[in-house]
Coordinates of C-alpha atoms and ligand atoms in Angstrom, one line a residue:
X147 CA -76.0 -44.5 -29.1
X148 CA -72.2 -44.5 -29.7
X149 CA -70.2 -43.9 -26.8
X150 CA -66.6 -43.0 -26.6
X151 CA -65.1 -44.6 -23.8
X152 CA -61.6 -43.8 -22.1
X153 CA -59.5 -45.6 -19.6
X154 CA -56.0 -44.5 -17.7
X155 CA -56.7 -45.9 -14.1
X156 CA -53.3 -47.9 -14.2
X157 CA -50.9 -48.4 -17.1
X158 CA -52.6 -48.7 -20.3
X159 CA -53.8 -45.5 -22.1
X160 CA -56.9 -46.9 -24.3
X161 CA -59.8 -45.7 -25.9
X162 CA -62.5 -47.0 -27.8
X163 CA -66.2 -46.4 -29.3
X164 CA -69.0 -49.0 -28.6
X165 CA -72.4 -49.3 -29.9
X166 CA -75.4 -49.8 -27.7
X167 CA -73.1 -51.1 -25.1
X168 CA -72.3 -54.5 -26.7
X169 CA -70.7 -53.7 -30.4
X170 CA -67.3 -52.3 -30.3
X171 CA -66.6 -50.2 -33.5
X172 CA -63.0 -49.3 -32.5
X173 CA -60.8 -50.2 -29.9
X174 CA -57.3 -48.6 -29.3
X175 CA -54.6 -49.7 -26.4
X176 CA -51.3 -48.5 -25.9
X177 CA -49.7 -50.1 -23.3
X178 CA -47.0 -48.7 -20.8
X179 CA -45.6 -52.2 -20.0
X180 CA -41.9 -51.4 -21.3
X181 CA -41.9 -48.1 -19.4
X182 CA -42.6 -49.9 -16.1
X183 CA -40.5 -53.0 -17.0
X184 CA -36.9 -51.8 -15.4
X185 CA -39.0 -51.0 -11.9
X186 CA -40.5 -54.2 -11.6
X187 CA -44.2 -52.7 -11.3
X188 CA -45.9 -49.3 -12.3
X189 CA -44.6 -46.4 -11.4
X190 CA -47.4 -43.9 -10.9
X191 CA -45.7 -40.7 -12.1
X192 CA -44.5 -42.4 -15.0
X193 CA -47.8 -43.8 -15.8
X194 CA -49.1 -40.5 -15.3
X195 CA -46.8 -38.8 -17.7
X196 CA -47.0 -41.3 -20.4
X197 CA -51.0 -40.9 -20.4
X198 CA -50.7 -37.3 -21.0
X199 CA -48.2 -38.0 -23.8
X200 CA -50.6 -40.5 -25.8
X201 CA -53.9 -39.7 -24.9
X202 CA -54.7 -37.3 -27.6
X203 CA -53.1 -39.9 -30.2
X204 CA -55.1 -42.9 -28.7
X205 CA -58.6 -41.1 -28.5
X206 CA -58.0 -39.7 -32.1
X207 CA -57.1 -43.0 -33.4
X208 CA -60.3 -44.6 -32.0
X209 CA -62.4 -42.1 -33.3
X210 CA -60.9 -42.5 -36.7
X211 CA -61.4 -46.1 -36.6
X212 CA -64.9 -45.7 -35.5
X213 CA -65.1 -43.3 -38.8
X214 CA -64.1 -46.3 -41.0
X215 CA -67.0 -48.5 -39.5
X216 CA -69.6 -45.8 -39.4
X217 CA -68.7 -42.7 -41.6
X218 CA -71.7 -41.1 -41.1
X219 CA -71.9 -42.1 -37.3
X220 CA -71.8 -39.4 -34.3
X221 CA -70.5 -39.7 -31.2
X222 CA -73.4 -39.6 -28.5
X223 CA -71.5 -39.4 -25.1
X224 CA -68.0 -39.5 -23.5
X225 CA -67.1 -42.3 -20.6
X226 CA -64.6 -42.5 -18.5
X227 CA -63.2 -44.5 -15.4
X228 CA -62.7 -41.9 -12.4
X229 CA -62.0 -44.9 -10.2
X230 CA -60.5 -47.1 -8.7
X231 CA -57.0 -46.8 -9.7
X232 CA -54.1 -44.6 -9.5
X233 CA -54.9 -41.1 -8.7
X234 CA -52.4 -39.5 -11.2
X235 CA -53.2 -41.9 -13.8
X236 CA -57.0 -41.4 -13.2
X237 CA -56.5 -37.4 -13.6
X238 CA -55.2 -37.7 -17.0
X239 CA -58.4 -39.4 -18.3
X240 CA -60.9 -37.5 -16.1
X241 CA -59.9 -34.6 -17.4
X242 CA -59.6 -35.2 -21.0
X243 CA -63.0 -36.7 -21.1
X244 CA -64.5 -33.7 -19.4
X245 CA -62.6 -31.5 -22.1
X246 CA -63.9 -33.8 -24.9
X247 CA -67.4 -33.9 -23.6
X248 CA -67.5 -29.7 -23.4
X249 CA -66.1 -29.8 -26.8
X250 CA -68.3 -32.2 -28.7
X251 CA -71.4 -31.0 -26.5
X252 CA -72.4 -34.6 -25.5
X253 CA -73.0 -35.9 -22.1
X254 CA -70.1 -37.2 -19.6
X255 CA -70.3 -40.8 -17.7
X256 CA -68.1 -41.7 -15.1
X257 CA -67.6 -45.4 -14.8
X258 CA -66.4 -47.7 -11.8
X259 CA -63.1 -49.4 -13.3
X260 CA -64.1 -53.0 -11.7
X261 CA -67.8 -53.1 -12.8
X262 CA -66.5 -52.6 -16.3
X263 CA -64.8 -55.5 -16.1
X264 CA -67.7 -57.4 -15.0
X265 CA -69.1 -56.1 -18.5
X266 CA -66.6 -57.4 -20.7
X267 CA -68.2 -61.0 -21.5
X268 CA -71.1 -59.4 -23.2
X269 CA -69.0 -57.5 -25.4
X270 CA -69.3 -58.3 -29.3
X271 CA -67.2 -57.5 -32.4
X272 CA -68.7 -56.0 -35.6
X273 CA -70.0 -59.6 -37.7
X274 CA -70.3 -61.5 -34.5
X275 CA -72.7 -64.2 -34.5
X276 CA -76.1 -63.2 -32.8
X277 CA -75.8 -65.9 -30.2
X278 CA -73.1 -64.1 -28.4
X279 CA -75.6 -60.9 -28.2
X280 CA -78.3 -62.9 -25.8
X281 CA -79.5 -60.5 -23.1
X282 CA -78.0 -60.0 -20.2
X283 CA -81.2 -59.9 -17.9
X284 CA -81.3 -63.5 -18.9
X285 CA -78.0 -64.2 -17.4
X286 CA -79.3 -63.1 -13.9
X287 CA -79.1 -64.0 -10.9
X288 CA -75.4 -64.2 -11.6
X289 CA -72.1 -64.8 -9.6
X290 CA -69.2 -62.6 -10.6
X291 CA -65.6 -62.6 -9.8
X292 CA -63.8 -59.2 -10.5
X293 CA -60.0 -60.9 -10.5
X294 CA -57.2 -58.2 -11.4
X295 CA -53.7 -56.6 -10.2
X296 CA -55.8 -54.7 -7.4
X297 CA -59.0 -57.0 -6.9
X298 CA -60.0 -60.2 -6.0
X299 CA -64.0 -59.6 -5.1
X300 CA -66.8 -62.2 -5.4
X301 CA -70.1 -60.3 -5.8
X302 CA -74.0 -61.7 -6.1
X303 CA -75.6 -59.7 -8.9
X304 CA -79.3 -60.5 -8.1
X305 CA -80.1 -58.5 -11.1
X306 CA -77.8 -56.6 -13.7
X307 CA -76.5 -53.6 -11.9
X308 CA -76.9 -54.7 -8.4
X309 CA -74.0 -56.0 -6.6
X310 CA -73.5 -57.6 -2.9
X311 CA -70.1 -58.5 -2.0
X312 CA -69.8 -61.9 -1.0
X313 CA -65.9 -62.3 -0.5
X314 CA -62.6 -60.8 -1.5
X315 CA -58.7 -61.0 -0.8
X316 CA -57.8 -59.5 3.1
X317 CA -54.4 -58.5 1.3
X318 CA -52.7 -59.0 -2.1
X319 CA -55.0 -59.3 -5.1
X320 CA -54.3 -62.6 -7.3
X321 CA -52.7 -60.4 -10.0
X322 CA -50.3 -58.6 -7.3
X323 CA -49.3 -62.1 -6.1
X324 CA -48.4 -63.2 -9.3
X325 CA -46.5 -60.3 -9.8
X326 CA -44.5 -60.2 -6.7
X327 CA -43.8 -63.8 -7.4
X328 CA -42.4 -63.2 -10.7
X329 CA -40.3 -60.3 -9.0
X330 CA -38.7 -62.7 -6.4
X331 CA -37.8 -65.3 -8.9
X332 CA -36.3 -62.4 -11.4
X333 CA -38.8 -63.2 -14.5
X334 CA -39.8 -59.9 -15.0
X335 CA -43.1 -57.7 -15.3
X336 CA -46.1 -58.4 -15.4
X337 CA -45.4 -61.8 -13.9
X338 CA -48.8 -63.4 -14.2
X339 CA -48.4 -64.0 -18.1
X340 CA -45.0 -65.2 -17.9
X341 CA -46.2 -67.4 -14.6
X342 CA -49.0 -68.7 -16.9
X343 CA -46.7 -69.6 -19.7
X344 CA -44.0 -71.5 -17.7
X345 CA -46.9 -73.5 -15.6
X346 CA -48.4 -74.6 -18.9
X347 CA -45.1 -75.8 -20.6
X348 CA -44.0 -77.3 -17.3
X349 CA -47.6 -79.0 -17.0
X350 CA -47.1 -80.1 -20.9
X351 CA -43.8 -82.2 -20.1
X352 CA -46.2 -84.8 -18.3
X353 CA -48.4 -85.0 -20.9
X354 CA -51.7 -86.6 -20.5
X355 CA -50.5 -87.5 -16.9
X356 CA -52.1 -84.9 -14.6
X357 CA -52.0 -87.4 -11.6
X358 CA -48.1 -87.7 -11.9
X359 CA -48.2 -83.6 -12.8
X360 CA -49.9 -83.0 -9.4
X361 CA -48.2 -84.9 -7.3
X362 CA -44.8 -83.2 -8.3
X363 CA -46.5 -79.7 -7.1
X364 CA -44.8 -78.4 -4.2
X365 CA -47.2 -77.7 -1.5
X366 CA -47.9 -74.0 -1.1
X367 CA -50.3 -72.7 1.6
X368 CA -53.7 -72.6 -0.2
X369 CA -54.7 -68.7 1.3
X370 CA -57.6 -69.6 3.6
X371 CA -58.1 -67.0 6.1
X372 CA -58.8 -67.9 9.9
X373 CA -62.4 -67.4 11.1
X374 CA -62.7 -64.4 13.4
X375 CA -59.8 -62.2 11.8
X376 CA -60.8 -58.4 12.0
X377 CA -59.9 -58.2 8.4
X378 CA -62.8 -60.0 7.3
X379 CA -65.3 -57.2 8.2
X380 CA -68.2 -59.3 8.6
X381 CA -67.8 -61.6 5.7
X382 CA -67.2 -65.2 6.1
X383 CA -63.8 -66.5 6.3
X384 CA -64.6 -69.5 3.9
X385 CA -65.5 -66.7 1.0
X386 CA -62.2 -64.6 1.6
X387 CA -59.0 -65.4 0.5
X388 CA -55.5 -64.3 1.9
X389 CA -52.3 -64.5 -0.5
X390 CA -49.4 -63.1 1.7
X391 CA -49.0 -66.3 3.5
X392 CA -48.6 -67.8 0.2
X393 CA -46.0 -65.1 -0.7
X394 CA -44.2 -65.3 2.4
X395 CA -43.9 -69.3 1.8
X396 CA -42.5 -68.6 -1.6
X397 CA -39.9 -66.2 -0.1
X398 CA -38.9 -68.7 2.7
X399 CA -38.5 -71.4 0.0
X400 CA -36.4 -69.3 -2.2
X401 CA -34.3 -68.5 0.7
X402 CA -33.6 -72.0 1.5
X403 CA -32.9 -72.8 -2.0
X404 CA -30.7 -70.4 -3.5
X405 CA -29.8 -72.5 -6.3
X406 CA -33.3 -71.5 -7.8
X407 CA -31.7 -67.9 -8.2
X408 CA -28.6 -69.2 -9.0
X409 CA -28.4 -72.3 -10.9
X410 CA -25.4 -74.5 -12.2
X411 CA -25.2 -74.6 -16.0
X412 CA -26.0 -78.2 -16.2
X413 CA -29.2 -77.8 -14.5
X414 CA -32.3 -79.4 -16.9
X415 CA -34.0 -76.3 -18.5
X416 CA -37.5 -75.7 -20.0
X417 CA -38.3 -73.3 -22.8
X418 CA -41.7 -71.9 -22.4
X419 CA -41.7 -69.4 -25.3
X420 CA -39.8 -69.3 -28.3
X421 CA -36.2 -68.1 -26.9
X422 CA -37.2 -67.8 -23.3
X423 CA -36.2 -70.7 -20.8
X424 CA -36.3 -71.4 -17.3
X425 CA -34.8 -74.2 -15.2
X426 CA -36.8 -77.2 -14.7
X427 CA -37.1 -76.5 -11.1
X428 CA -38.0 -73.0 -11.4
X429 CA -41.2 -74.0 -13.4
X430 CA -42.1 -76.7 -10.8
X431 CA -42.1 -73.8 -8.4
X432 CA -43.9 -71.6 -10.5
X433 CA -46.5 -74.5 -11.2
X434 CA -47.2 -74.7 -7.8
X435 CA -47.6 -71.4 -6.6
X436 CA -50.1 -70.8 -9.6
X437 CA -51.7 -73.9 -8.6
X438 CA -52.2 -72.8 -5.0
X439 CA -53.9 -69.3 -6.1
X440 CA -56.1 -71.4 -8.7
X441 CA -57.2 -74.0 -5.9
X442 CA -57.6 -71.2 -3.6
X443 CA -60.1 -69.2 -6.2
X444 CA -61.7 -72.0 -7.3
X445 CA -62.5 -73.4 -4.0
X446 CA -64.2 -70.0 -3.0
X447 CA -66.2 -69.9 -6.0
X448 CA -67.5 -73.8 -5.8
X449 CA -68.6 -72.5 -2.0
X450 CA -70.4 -69.1 -3.6
X451 CA -71.9 -71.7 -6.1
X452 CA -73.3 -74.0 -3.5
X453 CA -74.8 -71.2 -1.5
X454 CA -76.8 -69.3 -4.2
X455 CA -79.0 -70.2 -7.0
X456 CA -77.4 -68.4 -10.0
X457 CA -77.9 -68.8 -13.9
X458 CA -74.4 -67.7 -14.9
X459 CA -70.7 -67.1 -13.4
X460 CA -69.1 -64.0 -14.9
X461 CA -65.2 -63.4 -14.3
X462 CA -63.5 -60.4 -15.6
X463 CA -60.0 -58.6 -14.9
X464 CA -56.5 -59.1 -16.2
X465 CA -56.2 -62.5 -14.4
X466 CA -59.0 -63.9 -16.0
X467 CA -56.6 -64.4 -18.9
X468 CA -54.8 -67.3 -17.1
X469 CA -55.4 -70.2 -18.8
X470 CA -55.2 -72.7 -15.9
X471 CA -57.8 -70.5 -13.8
X472 CA -60.2 -70.5 -16.9
X473 CA -59.9 -74.1 -17.4
X474 CA -60.8 -74.6 -13.5
X475 CA -63.3 -72.1 -13.2
X476 CA -65.2 -73.4 -16.4
X477 CA -65.2 -77.1 -14.8
X478 CA -66.4 -75.5 -11.5
X479 CA -69.6 -73.6 -13.0
X480 CA -70.2 -76.3 -15.5
X481 CA -70.2 -79.0 -12.5
X482 CA -72.9 -76.5 -11.0
X483 CA -75.0 -76.3 -14.1
X484 CA -74.4 -72.7 -14.3
X485 CA -73.2 -70.5 -17.5
X486 CA -69.3 -69.7 -17.5
X487 CA -69.0 -65.9 -19.3
X488 CA -65.6 -64.7 -19.6
X489 CA -64.4 -62.1 -22.2
X490 CA -62.7 -62.8 -25.2
X491 CA -58.9 -62.3 -24.6
X492 CA -58.3 -59.0 -25.8
X493 CA -61.0 -57.4 -23.5
X494 CA -59.8 -58.9 -20.4
X495 CA -57.0 -56.6 -19.6
X496 CA -57.7 -53.1 -19.6
X497 CA -59.4 -51.3 -22.3
X498 CA -61.9 -48.4 -23.3
X499 CA -64.4 -50.6 -24.6
X500 CA -65.5 -51.8 -21.3
X501 CA -66.0 -48.1 -20.0
X502 CA -68.0 -47.2 -23.0
X503 CA -70.1 -50.3 -23.1
X504 CA -71.2 -50.1 -19.2
X505 CA -72.0 -46.7 -19.6
X506 CA -74.8 -47.2 -21.9
X507 CA -76.6 -49.4 -19.1
X508 CA -74.8 -47.8 -15.7
X509 CA -73.5 -44.7 -15.0
X510 CA -72.1 -44.0 -11.4
X511 CA -72.0 -39.9 -12.1
X512 CA -73.8 -38.2 -14.9
X513 CA -74.7 -34.7 -15.9
X514 CA -73.3 -31.5 -13.8
X515 CA -72.1 -34.4 -11.2
X516 CA -69.8 -36.0 -13.8
X517 CA -68.7 -32.5 -15.1
X518 CA -67.7 -31.7 -11.6
X519 CA -66.2 -35.2 -10.2
X520 CA -63.0 -35.7 -9.0
X521 CA -60.9 -39.1 -9.3
X522 CA -62.0 -41.9 -6.5
X523 CA -59.0 -44.3 -6.5
X524 CA -60.5 -46.4 -3.9
X525 CA -64.1 -46.5 -5.6
X526 CA -65.9 -49.6 -4.7
X527 CA -68.6 -51.4 -6.3
X528 CA -72.1 -50.9 -5.4
Ligands
KG4_278 O1 -57.1 -56.2 -15.2 P1 -55.6 -55.6 -15.2 O2 -55.2 -55.5 -16.6 O3 -55.2 -54.2 -14.6 C1 -55.9 -53.9 -13.2 O4 -56.9 -53.4 -13.3 O5 -55.0 -54.3 -12.6 O6 -54.9 -57.0 -14.3 C2 -53.5 -56.7 -14.4 C3 -53.0 -57.9 -13.8 C4 -51.5 -57.9 -13.4 O7 -51.3 -58.4 -12.3 C5 -51.0 -58.9 -14.8 O8 -50.1 -60.1 -14.1 C6 -52.5 -59.9 -14.5 O9 -53.6 -59.3 -14.4 N1 -52.6 -60.8 -15.7 C7 -52.4 -62.0 -15.2 C8 -52.3 -63.0 -16.6 N2 -52.3 -62.0 -17.8 C9 -52.4 -60.8 -17.2 N3 -52.6 -63.1 -14.3 C10 -52.5 -64.5 -14.6 N4 -52.2 -64.8 -15.6 C11 -52.1 -64.2 -16.9 N5 -52.2 -64.9 -18.2
ZN279 ZN1 -58.3 -53.8 -14.6

């Protein structure tokens, strides 16, 4: 079964065709990052307009690329993200998908964006070794972490498609915490990839001496919420994180050390990417901030792994691209003898393949319900 997946929940206009929920036959992503960069974050109205301008082109390209792989193949269904996400952005994808499903005479499936991120480790490309196509059911029960610009949630999956929320952020999502720090330090948008690259380059200056690297870092709060806080809403405090204190700690640090934003010309510098540099002190602070987030996330993951009995640990979402987070979480899973499952980097950010793939297994809304559906900006995983 070939499903055309459409994704417009935030700042990527994306479409893909996926076979039987696993093999990606085509995948087209148009990113709006350059449009939002001047504002330091996603502007919903700009996102919506850009989706309207690009959606037909992106869908046509995904279908044309699919035809190159399967000239005689049919598209058997259309799947679309209907939440969570930005309402004016979601509306564009949902309406386009409704029109396509009706005109092609195929069913429409409405899909949860966060749940789709958690399916990405199971995506294969045409020609991948059969090992990567191992059964999904054999990986259950699983612990899963959805970590993106809008979410930081831990779930238990007793079986595929069944979710129990174990913990979450009480305020900012990890991606949001990265993006806000980058904005504060004038590093540009989106902050996550920049902070990752700077922190990596900073650590490399210590070679193999990880002890000296670690002791050079500034100690920022590790985001542990207090027991009894009402925002916990019944979840255990040691399975939740709070990044607002970390953000405030960074803000105070920057206010106290204005030279971070206004360095003297003879400050030592670090090139973290060809032609892009920061002062060594900014790099140290950025690396310390990233480490606080990574440690908080790894700590809650360790707690979850120690409390349950899991065959695998799945991570999905844009922040799962973070190199230090991947390294740390892989080690955490290895120590617990649990298989670590994450997507190929090209499927970590928002894309249509994850929507098409999940629709093969799980449909939040189908039939008349899908055709009549409205967007759900705060849709939860259940
Ligand atoms: O999943 P995603 O593409 O969109 C949402 O569903 O939110 O995630 C976007 C988030 C942004 O906050 C971005 O800064 C973050 O993922 N991100 C990263 C990295 N690459 C993207 N965060 C940390 N390290 C990265 N390498
Ligand atoms: Zn996402």
